[in-house]
PDB file of C-alpha atoms and ligand atoms in Angstrom:
ATOM      1  CA  MET A 778     226.622 103.210  98.800  1.00 69.00           C
ATOM      2  CA  SER A 779     230.431 102.894  98.337  1.00 88.00           C
ATOM      3  CA  LYS A 780     232.849 103.745  95.346  1.00 95.00           C
ATOM      4  CA  GLN A 781     236.021 101.773  95.006  1.00 96.00           C
ATOM      5  CA  HIS A 782     238.766 101.511  92.596  1.00 97.00           C
ATOM      6  CA  LEU A 783     238.516  98.680  90.326  1.00 97.00           C
ATOM      7  CA  ASP A 784     241.592  96.705  91.296  1.00 97.00           C
ATOM      8  CA  ARG A 785     240.269  96.951  95.081  1.00 97.00           C
ATOM      9  CA  ILE A 786     236.984  95.571  94.071  1.00 97.00           C
ATOM     10  CA  LEU A 787     238.355  92.493  92.412  1.00 97.00           C
ATOM     11  CA  GLN A 788     240.850  92.054  95.191  1.00 97.00           C
ATOM     12  CA  SER A 789     237.897  92.086  97.787  1.00 96.00           C
ATOM     13  CA  GLN A 790     235.934  89.471  95.647  1.00 97.00           C
ATOM     14  CA  GLY A 791     238.964  87.086  96.078  1.00 96.00           C
ATOM     15  CA  PHE A 792     240.351  87.311  92.666  1.00 97.00           C
ATOM     16  CA  GLY A 793     244.092  88.077  93.958  1.00 96.00           C
ATOM     17  CA  THR A 794     246.372  90.633  95.179  1.00 96.00           C
ATOM     18  CA  ARG A 795     245.555  94.314  94.240  1.00 96.00           C
ATOM     19  CA  LYS A 796     248.749  94.106  92.027  1.00 97.00           C
ATOM     20  CA  TRP A 797     247.593  91.038  90.396  1.00 97.00           C
ATOM     21  CA  CYS A 798     244.004  92.435  89.795  1.00 98.00           C
ATOM     22  CA  ALA A 799     245.714  95.621  88.405  1.00 97.00           C
ATOM     23  CA  GLU A 800     247.516  93.421  85.915  1.00 97.00           C
ATOM     24  CA  LEU A 801     244.228  91.567  84.881  1.00 97.00           C
ATOM     25  CA  ILE A 802     242.591  94.902  84.420  1.00 98.00           C
ATOM     26  CA  ALA A 803     245.541  96.217  82.364  1.00 97.00           C
ATOM     27  CA  ASP A 804     245.571  92.932  80.223  1.00 97.00           C
ATOM     28  CA  GLY A 805     241.966  93.713  79.073  1.00 97.00           C
ATOM     29  CA  GLU A 806     240.431  90.805  81.053  1.00 97.00           C
ATOM     30  CA  VAL A 807     237.686  92.884  82.830  1.00 97.00           C
ATOM     31  CA  SER A 808     234.560  94.485  81.208  1.00 97.00           C
ATOM     32  CA  ILE A 809     231.894  96.409  82.832  1.00 96.00           C
ATOM     33  CA  ASN A 810     228.609  97.366  80.992  1.00 91.00           C
ATOM     34  CA  GLY A 811     229.849  95.657  78.038  1.00 91.00           C
ATOM     35  CA  GLY A 812     233.096  97.560  77.592  1.00 95.00           C
ATOM     36  CA  VAL A 813     236.538  96.476  78.460  1.00 97.00           C
ATOM     37  CA  VAL A 814     238.016  98.688  81.301  1.00 97.00           C
ATOM     38  CA  THR A 815     241.983  98.796  81.314  1.00 97.00           C
ATOM     39  CA  ASP A 816     242.351 101.497  83.975  1.00 96.00           C
ATOM     40  CA  SER A 817     242.423 100.054  87.351  1.00 95.00           C
ATOM     41  CA  ARG A 818     242.104 103.373  89.000  1.00 93.00           C
ATOM     42  CA  ILE A 819     238.483 104.123  87.764  1.00 95.00           C
ATOM     43  CA  THR A 820     236.162 103.993  90.527  1.00 96.00           C
ATOM     44  CA  PHE A 821     232.666 102.264  90.491  1.00 97.00           C
ATOM     45  CA  GLU A 822     229.786 101.950  92.638  1.00 96.00           C
ATOM     46  CA  THR A 823     230.013  98.533  94.377  1.00 97.00           C
ATOM     47  CA  ASN A 824     226.312  98.156  95.184  1.00 94.00           C
ATOM     48  CA  GLY A 825     225.031  96.012  92.405  1.00 94.00           C
ATOM     49  CA  LEU A 826     228.135  96.151  90.222  1.00 97.00           C
ATOM     50  CA  GLN A 827     228.320  93.436  87.735  1.00 97.00           C
ATOM     51  CA  PHE A 828     231.598  92.724  86.014  1.00 97.00           C
ATOM     52  CA  THR A 829     233.012  90.218  83.542  1.00 97.00           C
ATOM     53  CA  LEU A 830     236.299  88.419  84.283  1.00 97.00           C
ATOM     54  CA  PHE A 831     237.828  85.748  81.844  1.00 93.00           C
ATOM     55  CA  GLY A 832     234.329  85.854  80.214  1.00 92.00           C
ATOM     56  CA  GLU A 833     232.431  85.060  83.330  1.00 95.00           C
ATOM     57  CA  VAL A 834     229.892  87.483  85.015  1.00 96.00           C
ATOM     58  CA  TRP A 835     230.249  88.125  88.554  1.00 97.00           C
ATOM     59  CA  THR A 836     228.025  90.530  90.902  1.00 97.00           C
ATOM     60  CA  TYR A 837     229.895  92.442  93.698  1.00 97.00           C
ATOM     61  CA  ARG A 838     229.010  90.920  97.135  1.00 97.00           C
ATOM     62  CA  GLU A 839     230.285  92.475 100.149  1.00 96.00           C
ATOM     63  CA  HIS A 840     229.787  89.105 101.993  1.00 96.00           C
ATOM     64  CA  ILE A 841     229.086  85.583 100.574  1.00 97.00           C
ATOM     65  CA  TYR A 842     226.092  83.557 102.067  1.00 97.00           C
ATOM     66  CA  LEU A 843     225.591  80.252 100.526  1.00 98.00           C
ATOM     67  CA  ALA A 844     224.053  76.899 100.938  1.00 98.00           C
ATOM     68  CA  LEU A 845     225.690  73.703  99.758  1.00 98.00           C
ATOM     69  CA  ASN A 846     224.303  70.211  99.375  1.00 98.00           C
ATOM     70  CA  LYS A 847     227.238  68.598 100.766  1.00 98.00           C
ATOM     71  CA  PRO A 848     228.085  65.121  99.298  1.00 98.00           C
ATOM     72  CA  ALA A 849     229.787  62.338 101.221  1.00 98.00           C
ATOM     73  CA  ASP A 850     233.558  62.147 101.275  1.00 97.00           C
ATOM     74  CA  TYR A 851     234.355  65.947 101.641  1.00 97.00           C
ATOM     75  CA  GLU A 852     235.879  67.441 104.774  1.00 97.00           C
ATOM     76  CA  CYS A 853     234.606  70.707 106.323  1.00 96.00           C
ATOM     77  CA  SER A 854     238.138  71.233 108.054  1.00 91.00           C
ATOM     78  CA  ARG A 855     240.624  73.850 106.784  1.00 85.00           C
ATOM     79  CA  LYS A 856     243.232  71.043 106.723  1.00 85.00           C
ATOM     80  CA  PRO A 857     241.391  67.992 105.619  1.00 80.00           C
ATOM     81  CA  SER A 858     243.247  64.702 106.206  1.00 86.00           C
ATOM     82  CA  HIS A 859     241.748  61.905 103.943  1.00 93.00           C
ATOM     83  CA  HIS A 860     239.192  63.814 101.571  1.00 94.00           C
ATOM     84  CA  PRO A 861     238.926  66.959  99.580  1.00 96.00           C
ATOM     85  CA  ARG A 862     237.693  70.164 101.371  1.00 96.00           C
ATOM     86  CA  VAL A 863     234.187  71.250 100.818  1.00 97.00           C
ATOM     87  CA  LEU A 864     235.525  74.576  99.593  1.00 97.00           C
ATOM     88  CA  SER A 865     236.892  72.616  96.610  1.00 96.00           C
ATOM     89  CA  LEU A 866     233.321  72.390  95.358  1.00 98.00           C
ATOM     90  CA  LEU A 867     233.121  76.283  95.171  1.00 97.00           C
ATOM     91  CA  PRO A 868     234.442  78.755  92.930  1.00 96.00           C
ATOM     92  CA  GLU A 869     238.275  79.074  93.701  1.00 94.00           C
ATOM     93  CA  GLN A 870     238.190  82.740  94.771  1.00 95.00           C
ATOM     94  CA  PHE A 871     235.809  81.995  97.677  1.00 96.00           C
ATOM     95  CA  ALA A 872     238.603  80.486  99.558  1.00 93.00           C
ATOM     96  CA  LEU A 873     240.604  83.527  99.192  1.00 92.00           C
ATOM     97  CA  ARG A 874     237.741  85.348 100.510  1.00 94.00           C
ATOM     98  CA  ASP A 875     237.999  83.227 103.605  1.00 94.00           C
ATOM     99  CA  VAL A 876     234.479  81.674 102.801  1.00 97.00           C
ATOM    100  CA  GLN A 877     234.108  78.838 105.629  1.00 96.00           C
ATOM    101  CA  PRO A 878     231.504  76.322 106.712  1.00 97.00           C
ATOM    102  CA  VAL A 879     229.150  77.469 109.313  1.00 96.00           C
ATOM    103  CA  GLY A 880     229.802  74.649 111.692  1.00 92.00           C
ATOM    104  CA  ARG A 881     230.762  71.238 110.611  1.00 94.00           C
ATOM    105  CA  LEU A 882     229.382  68.071 109.118  1.00 97.00           C
ATOM    106  CA  ASP A 883     231.188  64.942 109.284  1.00 97.00           C
ATOM    107  CA  HIS A 884     233.046  63.755 106.066  1.00 97.00           C
ATOM    108  CA  ASP A 885     230.432  60.928 105.517  1.00 98.00           C
ATOM    109  CA  THR A 886     227.346  63.342 106.605  1.00 98.00           C
ATOM    110  CA  THR A 887     225.738  64.601 103.490  1.00 98.00           C
ATOM    111  CA  GLY A 888     223.079  67.416 103.091  1.00 98.00           C
ATOM    112  CA  LEU A 889     222.660  71.412 103.968  1.00 98.00           C
ATOM    113  CA  LEU A 890     225.861  73.048 104.851  1.00 98.00           C
ATOM    114  CA  LEU A 891     225.827  76.797 105.144  1.00 98.00           C
ATOM    115  CA  MET A 892     229.003  78.786 104.263  1.00 98.00           C
ATOM    116  CA  SER A 893     229.927  82.454 104.581  1.00 97.00           C
ATOM    117  CA  ASP A 894     232.984  84.904 104.914  1.00 97.00           C
ATOM    118  CA  ASP A 895     230.647  86.948 107.369  1.00 96.00           C
ATOM    119  CA  GLY A 896     232.117  86.377 110.603  1.00 95.00           C
ATOM    120  CA  ALA A 897     229.277  87.976 112.624  1.00 94.00           C
ATOM    121  CA  PHE A 898     226.799  85.582 110.629  1.00 94.00           C
ATOM    122  CA  ILE A 899     229.106  82.474 111.186  1.00 95.00           C
ATOM    123  CA  HIS A 900     229.257  83.368 115.011  1.00 93.00           C
ATOM    124  CA  ALA A 901     225.517  83.909 115.259  1.00 92.00           C
ATOM    125  CA  GLN A 902     224.498  80.769 113.369  1.00 93.00           C
ATOM    126  CA  SER A 903     226.961  78.722 115.746  1.00 89.00           C
ATOM    127  CA  SER A 904     226.056  80.394 118.933  1.00 86.00           C
ATOM    128  CA  PRO A 905     224.315  77.803 121.398  1.00 82.00           C
ATOM    129  CA  LYS A 906     222.453  80.725 122.691  1.00 86.00           C
ATOM    130  CA  ARG A 907     220.242  80.875 119.728  1.00 89.00           C
ATOM    131  CA  HIS A 908     219.012  77.365 119.767  1.00 90.00           C
ATOM    132  CA  ILE A 909     218.670  77.168 115.938  1.00 93.00           C
ATOM    133  CA  PRO A 910     216.804  73.873 115.152  1.00 96.00           C
ATOM    134  CA  LYS A 911     218.720  71.508 112.802  1.00 97.00           C
ATOM    135  CA  VAL A 912     216.889  68.689 111.253  1.00 98.00           C
ATOM    136  CA  TYR A 913     218.686  65.284 110.357  1.00 98.00           C
ATOM    137  CA  VAL A 914     217.569  62.142 108.631  1.00 98.00           C
ATOM    138  CA  ALA A 915     219.449  59.068 110.257  1.00 98.00           C
ATOM    139  CA  THR A 916     219.760  55.688 108.686  1.00 98.00           C
ATOM    140  CA  THR A 917     220.135  53.191 111.487  1.00 98.00           C
ATOM    141  CA  HIS A 918     221.655  49.698 111.451  1.00 98.00           C
ATOM    142  CA  ASP A 919     218.888  48.168 113.745  1.00 98.00           C
ATOM    143  CA  PRO A 920     215.165  48.809 113.156  1.00 98.00           C
ATOM    144  CA  VAL A 921     213.879  52.169 114.848  1.00 98.00           C
ATOM    145  CA  THR A 922     211.679  51.215 117.768  1.00 98.00           C
ATOM    146  CA  PRO A 923     209.198  53.392 119.711  1.00 97.00           C
ATOM    147  CA  GLN A 924     211.681  52.647 122.749  1.00 97.00           C
ATOM    148  CA  LEU A 925     214.566  54.144 120.746  1.00 98.00           C
ATOM    149  CA  VAL A 926     212.583  57.269 119.701  1.00 98.00           C
ATOM    150  CA  ALA A 927     211.513  57.803 123.466  1.00 98.00           C
ATOM    151  CA  LYS A 928     215.183  57.483 124.637  1.00 98.00           C
ATOM    152  CA  LEU A 929     216.390  60.218 122.154  1.00 98.00           C
ATOM    153  CA  LEU A 930     213.383  62.544 123.298  1.00 98.00           C
ATOM    154  CA  SER A 931     213.950  62.018 126.925  1.00 97.00           C
ATOM    155  CA  GLY A 932     217.721  62.455 126.757  1.00 97.00           C
ATOM    156  CA  VAL A 933     220.863  60.340 126.628  1.00 97.00           C
ATOM    157  CA  LYS A 934     224.188  60.731 128.507  1.00 95.00           C
ATOM    158  CA  LEU A 935     227.090  61.096 126.388  1.00 95.00           C
ATOM    159  CA  HIS A 936     230.971  60.719 127.447  1.00 89.00           C
ATOM    160  CA  ASP A 937     232.480  64.151 128.046  1.00 87.00           C
ATOM    161  CA  GLU A 938     229.192  65.835 128.184  1.00 91.00           C
ATOM    162  CA  PRO A 939     228.085  66.962 131.736  1.00 91.00           C
ATOM    163  CA  ALA A 940     224.256  67.030 131.027  1.00 92.00           C
ATOM    164  CA  SER A 941     222.222  64.493 129.018  1.00 95.00           C
ATOM    165  CA  LEU A 942     221.246  65.728 125.627  1.00 96.00           C
ATOM    166  CA  ALA A 943     217.838  65.102 124.238  1.00 97.00           C
ATOM    167  CA  ALA A 944     216.171  65.630 120.864  1.00 98.00           C
ATOM    168  CA  VAL A 945     213.690  68.538 120.271  1.00 97.00           C
ATOM    169  CA  THR A 946     211.622  66.048 118.158  1.00 98.00           C
ATOM    170  CA  CYS A 947     212.209  62.713 116.897  1.00 98.00           C
ATOM    171  CA  ARG A 948     210.121  60.488 114.767  1.00 98.00           C
ATOM    172  CA  MET A 949     210.261  57.277 112.808  1.00 98.00           C
ATOM    173  CA  VAL A 950     210.500  57.728 109.134  1.00 97.00           C
ATOM    174  CA  ASP A 951     210.826  54.144 108.109  1.00 97.00           C
ATOM    175  CA  THR A 952     211.935  50.845 109.511  1.00 98.00           C
ATOM    176  CA  HIS A 953     215.406  51.983 109.607  1.00 98.00           C
ATOM    177  CA  GLN A 954     215.148  55.539 109.394  1.00 98.00           C
ATOM    178  CA  LEU A 955     214.330  58.322 111.818  1.00 98.00           C
ATOM    179  CA  GLU A 956     214.073  62.342 111.764  1.00 98.00           C
ATOM    180  CA  ILE A 957     215.790  63.991 114.567  1.00 98.00           C
ATOM    181  CA  VAL A 958     215.861  67.653 115.371  1.00 98.00           C
ATOM    182  CA  LEU A 959     218.702  69.012 117.486  1.00 97.00           C
ATOM    183  CA  GLU A 960     219.409  72.433 118.845  1.00 94.00           C
ATOM    184  CA  GLN A 961     223.084  71.926 119.953  1.00 91.00           C
ATOM    185  CA  GLY A 962     225.820  70.998 117.618  1.00 90.00           C
ATOM    186  CA  LYS A 963     228.091  68.708 119.647  1.00 92.00           C
ATOM    187  CA  TYR A 964     230.727  66.671 117.903  1.00 92.00           C
ATOM    188  CA  HIS A 965     229.035  63.522 116.200  1.00 96.00           C
ATOM    189  CA  GLN A 966     225.954  64.458 118.191  1.00 97.00           C
ATOM    190  CA  VAL A 967     223.517  62.449 116.154  1.00 98.00           C
ATOM    191  CA  LYS A 968     225.695  59.359 115.907  1.00 98.00           C
ATOM    192  CA  ARG A 969     226.893  59.355 119.490  1.00 98.00           C
ATOM    193  CA  MET A 970     223.207  59.773 120.737  1.00 98.00           C
ATOM    194  CA  LEU A 971     222.075  57.057 118.525  1.00 98.00           C
ATOM    195  CA  ALA A 972     224.966  54.801 119.925  1.00 98.00           C
ATOM    196  CA  ALA A 973     224.119  55.799 123.407  1.00 97.00           C
ATOM    197  CA  ALA A 974     220.443  54.845 122.738  1.00 97.00           C
ATOM    198  CA  GLY A 975     221.564  51.471 121.673  1.00 96.00           C
ATOM    199  CA  ASN A 976     221.596  51.660 117.927  1.00 98.00           C
ATOM    200  CA  HIS A 977     224.138  52.712 115.209  1.00 98.00           C
ATOM    201  CA  CYS A 978     223.980  55.389 112.523  1.00 98.00           C
ATOM    202  CA  THR A 979     224.921  53.968 109.138  1.00 98.00           C
ATOM    203  CA  ALA A 980     224.048  57.263 107.233  1.00 98.00           C
ATOM    204  CA  LEU A 981     223.342  60.848 107.993  1.00 98.00           C
ATOM    205  CA  ARG A 982     221.932  63.700 106.085  1.00 98.00           C
ATOM    206  CA  ARG A 983     221.017  67.374 107.260  1.00 98.00           C
ATOM    207  CA  THR A 984     217.764  68.317 105.588  1.00 98.00           C
ATOM    208  CA  GLU A 985     217.046  71.600 107.449  1.00 97.00           C
ATOM    209  CA  ILE A 986     218.653  74.494 109.401  1.00 97.00           C
ATOM    210  CA  GLY A 987     216.513  77.099 111.130  1.00 95.00           C
ATOM    211  CA  GLY A 988     213.517  76.760 108.769  1.00 93.00           C
ATOM    212  CA  LEU A 989     215.637  76.748 105.748  1.00 96.00           C
ATOM    213  CA  LYS A 990     214.829  73.375 103.861  1.00 97.00           C
ATOM    214  CA  LEU A 991     217.305  71.624 101.448  1.00 98.00           C
ATOM    215  CA  ASN A 992     214.477  70.415  99.547  1.00 97.00           C
ATOM    216  CA  ALA A 993     213.243  73.865  98.607  1.00 96.00           C
ATOM    217  CA  LEU A 994     216.548  74.727  97.427  1.00 97.00           C
ATOM    218  CA  ARG A 995     216.536  72.201  94.875  1.00 97.00           C
ATOM    219  CA  LEU A 996     220.273  71.463  94.819  1.00 98.00           C
ATOM    220  CA  ALA A 997     221.693  68.276  93.416  1.00 98.00           C
ATOM    221  CA  GLU A 998     224.453  66.809  95.683  1.00 98.00           C
ATOM    222  CA  GLY A 999     227.573  68.974  95.143  1.00 98.00           C
ATOM    223  CA  GLU A1000     225.613  71.838  94.084  1.00 98.00           C
ATOM    224  CA  TRP A1001     225.418  75.391  95.868  1.00 98.00           C
ATOM    225  CA  CYS A1002     223.462  78.467  95.642  1.00 98.00           C
ATOM    226  CA  TYR A1003     223.742  81.926  97.088  1.00 97.00           C
ATOM    227  CA  LEU A1004     221.125  82.623  99.785  1.00 97.00           C
ATOM    228  CA  ASN A1005     218.706  85.217  99.271  1.00 95.00           C
ATOM    229  CA  GLU A1006     217.823  88.043 101.439  1.00 92.00           C
ATOM    230  CA  ALA A1007     214.685  86.348 102.788  1.00 93.00           C
ATOM    231  CA  GLN A1008     216.378  83.336 103.392  1.00 95.00           C
ATOM    232  CA  ARG A1009     219.162  85.179 105.283  1.00 93.00           C
ATOM    233  CA  ILE A1010     216.522  87.018 107.389  1.00 90.00           C
ATOM    234  CA  LEU A1011     214.944  83.633 108.155  1.00 91.00           C
ATOM    235  CA  LEU A1012     218.137  82.455 109.590  1.00 92.00           C
ATOM    236  CA  THR A1013     219.093  85.244 111.367  1.00 87.00           C
ATOM    237  CA  THR A1014     215.642  85.961 113.038  1.00 81.00           C
ATOM    238  CA  GLY A1015     213.709  82.607 112.739  1.00 68.00           C
TER     239      GLY A1015
HETATM  240  N1  URA B 183     225.821  64.724 114.047  1.00 93.90           N
HETATM  241  C1  URA B 183     226.734  63.863 113.682  1.00 93.90           C
HETATM  242  O1  URA B 183     227.003  62.907 114.182  1.00 93.90           O
HETATM  243  N2  URA B 183     227.421  64.064 112.413  1.00 93.90           N
HETATM  244  C2  URA B 183     227.429  65.448 111.827  1.00 93.90           C
HETATM  245  O2  URA B 183     227.790  65.490 110.876  1.00 93.90           O
HETATM  246  C3  URA B 183     226.183  66.145 112.246  1.00 93.90           C
HETATM  247  C4  URA B 183     225.643  65.917 113.347  1.00 93.90           C
END
């Protein structure tokens, strides 16, 4: 439980500097429990607090944890070079809260991307020590063969990687599609593993992270949702 001044609360949620938030409040843009609040020095219990700003209802969140169904042609980097940032698919104030992708997907990779402003969560999810399985569906240029699957399972040597890298599981889904599960998150790993195994990845989609399935979230491409407590626990313990 924590009580905070209203201007501080809005600031913590990414709506601007404390001064700017105090002005929004004074201008009558914020209401709580159906009533406009114009005094920014009133304190509110933050736990479960709902407020309306510019007519939109927001719930106070100490941290943000969300899942995005990433479309192609969006970049995960802070300073994108050729495409818009994935952050541009989220409410504007999330960038001010420093919400960032948990790991990266290539600009042309689609599917499940976690995002958060909780450094400890990002660190834990990205740690190679946790061996979090990530499931990808790769479309291939040449047909998928039992030999290709066998090579990916036994391990392939990538340039710059001291040891060979193997899929945790790998299975053919269609003549030109395979599902591959990896526990590492090396640069372009799926694409490079497929190339090293003698094929070429023409499209890539991440469908699952640590037991969290994109299908179950029912998000259209470009849509996102907050993770609930159970989903967060699944990711942090599973
Ligand atoms: N492997 C890749 O090659 N690209 C991604 O975006 C993710 C995994």
